[in-house]
Coordinates of C-alpha atoms in Angstrom, one line a residue:
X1 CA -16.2 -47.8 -36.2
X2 CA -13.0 -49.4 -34.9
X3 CA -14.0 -51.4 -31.6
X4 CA -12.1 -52.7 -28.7
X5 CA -13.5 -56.4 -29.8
X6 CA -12.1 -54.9 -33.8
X7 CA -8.3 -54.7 -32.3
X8 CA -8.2 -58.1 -30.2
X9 CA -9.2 -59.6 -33.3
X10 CA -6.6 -57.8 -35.5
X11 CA -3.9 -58.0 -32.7
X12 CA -4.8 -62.4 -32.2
X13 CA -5.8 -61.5 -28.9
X14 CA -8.6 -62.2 -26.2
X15 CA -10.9 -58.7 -25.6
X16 CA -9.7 -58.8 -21.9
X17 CA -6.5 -59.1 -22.6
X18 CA -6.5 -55.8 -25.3
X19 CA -8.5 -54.4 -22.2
X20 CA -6.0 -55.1 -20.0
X21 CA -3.3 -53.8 -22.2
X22 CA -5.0 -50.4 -22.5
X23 CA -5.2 -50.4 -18.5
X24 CA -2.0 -51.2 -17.9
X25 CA -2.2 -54.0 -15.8
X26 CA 1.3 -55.9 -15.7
X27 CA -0.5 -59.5 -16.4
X28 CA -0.1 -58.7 -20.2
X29 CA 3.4 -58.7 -21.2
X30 CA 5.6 -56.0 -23.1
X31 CA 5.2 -57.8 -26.4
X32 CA 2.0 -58.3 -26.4
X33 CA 1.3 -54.7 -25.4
X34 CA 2.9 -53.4 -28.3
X35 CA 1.7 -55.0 -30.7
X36 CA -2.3 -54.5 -29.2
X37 CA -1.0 -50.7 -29.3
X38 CA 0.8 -50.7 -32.5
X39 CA -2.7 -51.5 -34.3
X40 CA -4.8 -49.2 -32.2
X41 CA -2.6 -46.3 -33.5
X42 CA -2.4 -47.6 -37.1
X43 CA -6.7 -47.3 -37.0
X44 CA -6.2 -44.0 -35.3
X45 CA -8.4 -45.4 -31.9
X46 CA -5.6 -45.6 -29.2
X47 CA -6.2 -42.1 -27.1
X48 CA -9.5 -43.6 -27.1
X49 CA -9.0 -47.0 -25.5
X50 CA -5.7 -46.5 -23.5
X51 CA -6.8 -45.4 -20.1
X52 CA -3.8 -45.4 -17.8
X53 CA -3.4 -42.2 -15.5
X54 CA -0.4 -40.8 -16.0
X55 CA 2.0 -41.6 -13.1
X56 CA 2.2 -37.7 -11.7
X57 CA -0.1 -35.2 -10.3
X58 CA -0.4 -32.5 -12.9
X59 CA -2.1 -29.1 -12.4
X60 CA -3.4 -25.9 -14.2
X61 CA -1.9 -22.9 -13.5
X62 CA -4.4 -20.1 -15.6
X63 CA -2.8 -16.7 -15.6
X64 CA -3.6 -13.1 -17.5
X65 CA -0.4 -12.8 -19.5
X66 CA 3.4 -13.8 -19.3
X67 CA 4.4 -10.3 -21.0
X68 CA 4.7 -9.3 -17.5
X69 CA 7.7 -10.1 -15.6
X70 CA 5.7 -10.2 -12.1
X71 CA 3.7 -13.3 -13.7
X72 CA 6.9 -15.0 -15.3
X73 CA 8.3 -15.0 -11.9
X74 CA 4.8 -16.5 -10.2
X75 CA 5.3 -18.9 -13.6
X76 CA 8.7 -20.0 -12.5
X77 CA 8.8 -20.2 -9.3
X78 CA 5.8 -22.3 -8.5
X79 CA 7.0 -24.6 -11.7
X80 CA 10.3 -24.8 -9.7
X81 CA 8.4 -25.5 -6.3
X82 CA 5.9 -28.0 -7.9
X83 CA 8.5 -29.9 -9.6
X84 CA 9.9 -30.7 -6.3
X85 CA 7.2 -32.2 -5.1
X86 CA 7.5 -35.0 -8.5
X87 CA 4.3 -33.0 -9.8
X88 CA 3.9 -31.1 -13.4
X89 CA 2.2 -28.1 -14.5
X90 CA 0.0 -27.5 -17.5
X91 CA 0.1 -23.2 -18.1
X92 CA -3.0 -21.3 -19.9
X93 CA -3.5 -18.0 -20.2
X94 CA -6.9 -15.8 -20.8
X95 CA -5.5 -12.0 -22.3
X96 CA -7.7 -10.7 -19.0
X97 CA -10.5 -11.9 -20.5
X98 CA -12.6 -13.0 -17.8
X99 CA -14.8 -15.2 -20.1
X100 CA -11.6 -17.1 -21.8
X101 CA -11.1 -17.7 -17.7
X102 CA -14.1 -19.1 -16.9
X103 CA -13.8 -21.4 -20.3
X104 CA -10.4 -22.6 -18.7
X105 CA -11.5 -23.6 -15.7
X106 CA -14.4 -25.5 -17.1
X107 CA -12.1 -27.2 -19.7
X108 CA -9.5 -28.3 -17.0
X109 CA -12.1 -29.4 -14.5
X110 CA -14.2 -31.2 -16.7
X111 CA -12.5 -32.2 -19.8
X112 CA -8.7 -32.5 -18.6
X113 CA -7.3 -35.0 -16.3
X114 CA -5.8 -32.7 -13.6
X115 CA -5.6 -32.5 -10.3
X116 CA -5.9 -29.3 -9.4
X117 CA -6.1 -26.0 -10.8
X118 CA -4.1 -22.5 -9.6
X119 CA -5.5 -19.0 -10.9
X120 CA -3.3 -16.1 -10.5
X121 CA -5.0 -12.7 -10.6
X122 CA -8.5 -14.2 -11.4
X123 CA -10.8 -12.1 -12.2
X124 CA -14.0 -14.3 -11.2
X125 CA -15.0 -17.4 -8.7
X126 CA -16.2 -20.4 -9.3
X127 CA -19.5 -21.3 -8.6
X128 CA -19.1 -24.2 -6.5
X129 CA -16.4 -26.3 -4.5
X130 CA -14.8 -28.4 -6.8
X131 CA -13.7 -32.0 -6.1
X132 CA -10.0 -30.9 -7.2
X133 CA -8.3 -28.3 -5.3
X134 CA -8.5 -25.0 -6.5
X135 CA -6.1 -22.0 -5.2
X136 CA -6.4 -18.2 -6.2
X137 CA -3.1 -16.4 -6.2
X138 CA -4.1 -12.5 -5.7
X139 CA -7.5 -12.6 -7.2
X140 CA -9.3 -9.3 -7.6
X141 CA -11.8 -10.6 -5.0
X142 CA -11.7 -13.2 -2.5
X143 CA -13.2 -16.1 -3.7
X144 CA -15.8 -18.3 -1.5
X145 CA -15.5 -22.0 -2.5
X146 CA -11.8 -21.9 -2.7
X147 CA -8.3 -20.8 -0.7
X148 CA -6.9 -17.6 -1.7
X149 CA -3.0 -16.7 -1.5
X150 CA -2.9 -12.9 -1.7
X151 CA 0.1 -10.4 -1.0
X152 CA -0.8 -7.6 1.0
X153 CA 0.8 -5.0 -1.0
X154 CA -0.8 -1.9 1.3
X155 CA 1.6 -2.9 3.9
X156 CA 5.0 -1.8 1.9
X157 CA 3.0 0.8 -0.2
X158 CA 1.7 2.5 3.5
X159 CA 5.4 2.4 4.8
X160 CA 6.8 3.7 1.4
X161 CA 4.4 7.0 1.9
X162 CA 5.2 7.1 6.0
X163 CA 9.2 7.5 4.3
X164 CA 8.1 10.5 2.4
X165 CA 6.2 11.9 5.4
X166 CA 9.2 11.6 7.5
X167 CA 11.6 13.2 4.9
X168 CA 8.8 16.0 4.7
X169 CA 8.0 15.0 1.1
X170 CA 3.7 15.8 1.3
X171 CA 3.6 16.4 -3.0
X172 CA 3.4 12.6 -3.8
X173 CA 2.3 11.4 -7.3
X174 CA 0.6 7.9 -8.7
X175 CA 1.1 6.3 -12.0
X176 CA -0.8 3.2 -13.4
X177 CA -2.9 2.3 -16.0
X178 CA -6.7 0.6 -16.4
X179 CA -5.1 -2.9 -15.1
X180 CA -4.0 -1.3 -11.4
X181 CA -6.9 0.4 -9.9
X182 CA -6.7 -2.2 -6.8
X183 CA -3.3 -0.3 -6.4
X184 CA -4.3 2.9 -7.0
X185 CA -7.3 2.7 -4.3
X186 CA -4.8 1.3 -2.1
X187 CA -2.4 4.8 -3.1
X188 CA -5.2 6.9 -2.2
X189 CA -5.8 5.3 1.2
X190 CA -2.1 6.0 2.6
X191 CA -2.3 9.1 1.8
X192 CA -5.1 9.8 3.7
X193 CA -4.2 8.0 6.9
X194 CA -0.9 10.1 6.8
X195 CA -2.9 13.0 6.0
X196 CA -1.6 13.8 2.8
X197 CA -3.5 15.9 0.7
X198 CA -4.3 13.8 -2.9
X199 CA -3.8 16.3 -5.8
X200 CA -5.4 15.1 -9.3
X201 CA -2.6 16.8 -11.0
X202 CA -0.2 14.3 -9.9
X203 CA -2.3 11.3 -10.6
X204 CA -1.6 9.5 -13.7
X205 CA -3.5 6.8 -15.2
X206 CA -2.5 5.7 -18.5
X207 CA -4.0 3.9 -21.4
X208 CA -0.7 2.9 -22.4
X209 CA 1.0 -0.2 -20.3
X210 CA 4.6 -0.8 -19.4
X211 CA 7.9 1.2 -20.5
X212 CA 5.7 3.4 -22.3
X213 CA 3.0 3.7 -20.7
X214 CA 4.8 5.4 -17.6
X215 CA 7.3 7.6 -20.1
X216 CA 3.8 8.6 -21.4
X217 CA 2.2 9.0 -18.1
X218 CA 4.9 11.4 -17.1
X219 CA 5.1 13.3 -20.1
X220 CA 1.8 13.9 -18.9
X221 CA 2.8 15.8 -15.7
X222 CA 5.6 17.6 -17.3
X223 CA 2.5 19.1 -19.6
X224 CA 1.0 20.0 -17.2
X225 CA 4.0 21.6 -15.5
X226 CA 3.0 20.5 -12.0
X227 CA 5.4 17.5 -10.8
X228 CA 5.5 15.8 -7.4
X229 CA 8.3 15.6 -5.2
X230 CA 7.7 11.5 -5.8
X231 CA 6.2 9.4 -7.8
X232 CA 4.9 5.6 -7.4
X233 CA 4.4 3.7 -9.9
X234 CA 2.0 0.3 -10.2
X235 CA 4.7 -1.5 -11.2
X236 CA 8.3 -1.5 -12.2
X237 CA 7.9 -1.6 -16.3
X238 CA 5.9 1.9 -15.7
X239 CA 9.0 3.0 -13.0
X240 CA 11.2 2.6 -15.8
X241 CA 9.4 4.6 -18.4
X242 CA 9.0 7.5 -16.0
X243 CA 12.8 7.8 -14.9
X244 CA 13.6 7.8 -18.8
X245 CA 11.1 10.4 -19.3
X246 CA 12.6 12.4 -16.0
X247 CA 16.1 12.8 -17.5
X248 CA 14.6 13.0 -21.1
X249 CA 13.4 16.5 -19.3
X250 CA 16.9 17.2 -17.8
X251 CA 15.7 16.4 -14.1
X252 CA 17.7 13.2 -12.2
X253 CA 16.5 10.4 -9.9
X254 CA 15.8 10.9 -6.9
X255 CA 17.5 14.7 -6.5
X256 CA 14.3 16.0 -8.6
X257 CA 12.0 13.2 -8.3
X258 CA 12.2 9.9 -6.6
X259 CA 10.9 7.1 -8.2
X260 CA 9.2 3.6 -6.6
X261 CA 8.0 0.7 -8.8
X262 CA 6.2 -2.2 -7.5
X263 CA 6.7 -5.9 -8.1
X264 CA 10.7 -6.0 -7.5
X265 CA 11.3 -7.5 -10.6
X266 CA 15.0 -9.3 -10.9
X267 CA 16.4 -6.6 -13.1
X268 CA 15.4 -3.7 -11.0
X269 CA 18.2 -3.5 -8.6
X270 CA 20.5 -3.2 -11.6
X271 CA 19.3 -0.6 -13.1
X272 CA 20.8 3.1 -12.8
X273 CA 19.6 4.2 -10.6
X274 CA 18.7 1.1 -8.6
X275 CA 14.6 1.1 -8.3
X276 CA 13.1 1.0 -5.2
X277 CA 10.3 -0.8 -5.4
X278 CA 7.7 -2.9 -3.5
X279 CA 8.6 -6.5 -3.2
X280 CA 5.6 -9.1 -3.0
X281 CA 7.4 -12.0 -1.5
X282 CA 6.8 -14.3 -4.5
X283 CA 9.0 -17.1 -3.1
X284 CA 7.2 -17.0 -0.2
X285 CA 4.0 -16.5 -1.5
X286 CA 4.4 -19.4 -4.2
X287 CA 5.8 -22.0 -1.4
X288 CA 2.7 -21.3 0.2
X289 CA 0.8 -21.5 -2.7
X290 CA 2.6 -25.5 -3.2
X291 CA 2.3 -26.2 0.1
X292 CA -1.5 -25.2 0.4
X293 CA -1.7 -27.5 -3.2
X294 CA 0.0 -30.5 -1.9
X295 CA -1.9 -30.7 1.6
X296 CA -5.1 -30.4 -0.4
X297 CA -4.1 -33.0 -2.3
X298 CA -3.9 -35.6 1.0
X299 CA -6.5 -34.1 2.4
X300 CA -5.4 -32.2 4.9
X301 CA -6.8 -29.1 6.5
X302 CA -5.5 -25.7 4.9
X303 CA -6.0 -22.2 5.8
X304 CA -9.1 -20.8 3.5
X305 CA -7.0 -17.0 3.3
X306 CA -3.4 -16.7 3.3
X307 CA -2.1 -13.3 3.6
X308 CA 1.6 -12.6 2.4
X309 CA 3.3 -9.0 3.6
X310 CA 4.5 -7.4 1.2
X311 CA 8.4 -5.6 1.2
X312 CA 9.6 -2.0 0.9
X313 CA 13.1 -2.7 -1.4
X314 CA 14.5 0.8 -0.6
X315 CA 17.3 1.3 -2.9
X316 CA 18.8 4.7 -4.5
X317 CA 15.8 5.7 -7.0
X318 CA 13.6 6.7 -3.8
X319 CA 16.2 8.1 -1.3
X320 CA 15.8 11.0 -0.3
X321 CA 18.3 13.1 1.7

């Protein structure tokens, strides 16, 4: 086995000084450093003597997918924001497995060298309060040991409904899929505070995800020959599926139906029709996610629960005259 005493030797060096060199301490010169280096990685040993922190904070961010264009923007922008702050970011994701998540935070925390560790749309806690800062970015529960960033998405989604109530629009449908029951619940509770009856046969959940999921989702209602005045959707990829399927059927957006998506997503307000669709402040929400990060980090006090409101983008696909 190739020692640190091994590598002085071979380099014609003292062990302190090939210590030193591995440390990084400026007493041993460039040369010199090289060369003790140069015959570490020709036995194959230097990740395991070289010891020198690398000169930036670098965190985790852990997130479900990147498929989704909601967690490409959380991706970038907090990339953006971090990179600002001279910092780096190390990206893992766990297929919404929530034992490949647990694994990742484990690995990070005690394997890797970061220094602290974001999870967007966890699906569990941790156990404990870590000695790194950890921040949850709209976890599916509030965690205890950690702060939590979370958009408050009932806030546009209650306003949205309040709209229809106001243009006299009571037939409202849903349409989501296995991943969106938080939204879903959150459907279901507008309506009732506007007293809006909920009728099954405009409800929609889908084993299918995106564009086709929510061409497939209403396909559905047109089966079924019932169709709401409206429809929301969990998110904009399903929006878009459903106003294909609409004028697949020979119906337009919004004089038949009107349409509303969730997540804003850049392209939506390009589309034709523009989508309407519920905005979750991801600028805002990831500065504060950064912020929260960096404070942490010099270890300042931070709020525990940051709550971000949400945004009804009303454009032409939800209009109603």
């Amino acid at each position: 086995m190739i020692t640190l005493s091994k590598i002085a030797k071979l380099s014609n060096v003292s062990v302190s000084t090939a210590s030193k060199a591995f440390a990084g301490s400026p007493e041993v010169n460039e040369e010199t450093r090289e060369l003790i280096f140069s015959v570490a990685k020709e036995h194959n040993c230097f990740k395991k003597f070289y010891n020198v922190k690398y000169p930036k904070l670098v965190f985790a961010l852990i997130a479900p997918e990147f498929k989704s264009a909601l967690y490409t923007q959380y991706l970038s922008s907090i990339q953006r924001m971090i990179e600002k702050e001279n910092c780096e970011l190390c990206v893992s994701i766990t297929d919404f497995s929530a034992e490949k998540e647990k694994s990742l935070i484990e690995y990070y925390y005690k394997h890797s060298d970061v220094d602290g560790i974001i999870l967007i749309n966890a699906q569990t806690d941790i156990p404990e309060k870590y000695e790194i800062p950890v921040i949850f970015v709209d976890p599916q529960s509030v965690p205890i040991h950690a702060a939590s960033v979370v958009c408050d998405h009932k806030y546009a989604i209650k306003k949205s409904i309040k709209y229809l109530s106001e243009k006299n629009v009571n037939t409202i449908g849903f349409i989501g899929e296995a991943l969106t029951f938080a939204k879903f619940k959150i459907f279901k509770q507008c309506l009732k505070e506007n007293n809006i009856a909920i009728d099954e046969a405009y409800l929609e959940i889908t084993d299918m995800r995106f564009e086709a999921g929510g061409y497939s989702a209403m396909e559905a209602m047109f089966t079924k020959g019932q169709l709401p005045r409206a429809v929301i959707c969990a998110y904009d990829h399903m929006a878009i599926g459903a106003v294909r399927c609409i004028y697949d059927h020979g119906l337009t957006v919004p004089n038949d139906i009107a349409v509303l998506g969730m997540d804003d997503i850049p392209e939506a307000e390009f589309l034709n029709p523009p989508l309407a669709s519920v905005s979750n402040n991801i600028e805002k929400l990831c500065r504060v996610v950064t912020d929260t990060m960096m404070k942490q980090i010099k270890g300042e006090n931070t709020e525990q629960y940051n709550k971000i409101t949400s945004e009804l983008k009303l454009r032409r696909s939800f209009e109603i005259s």
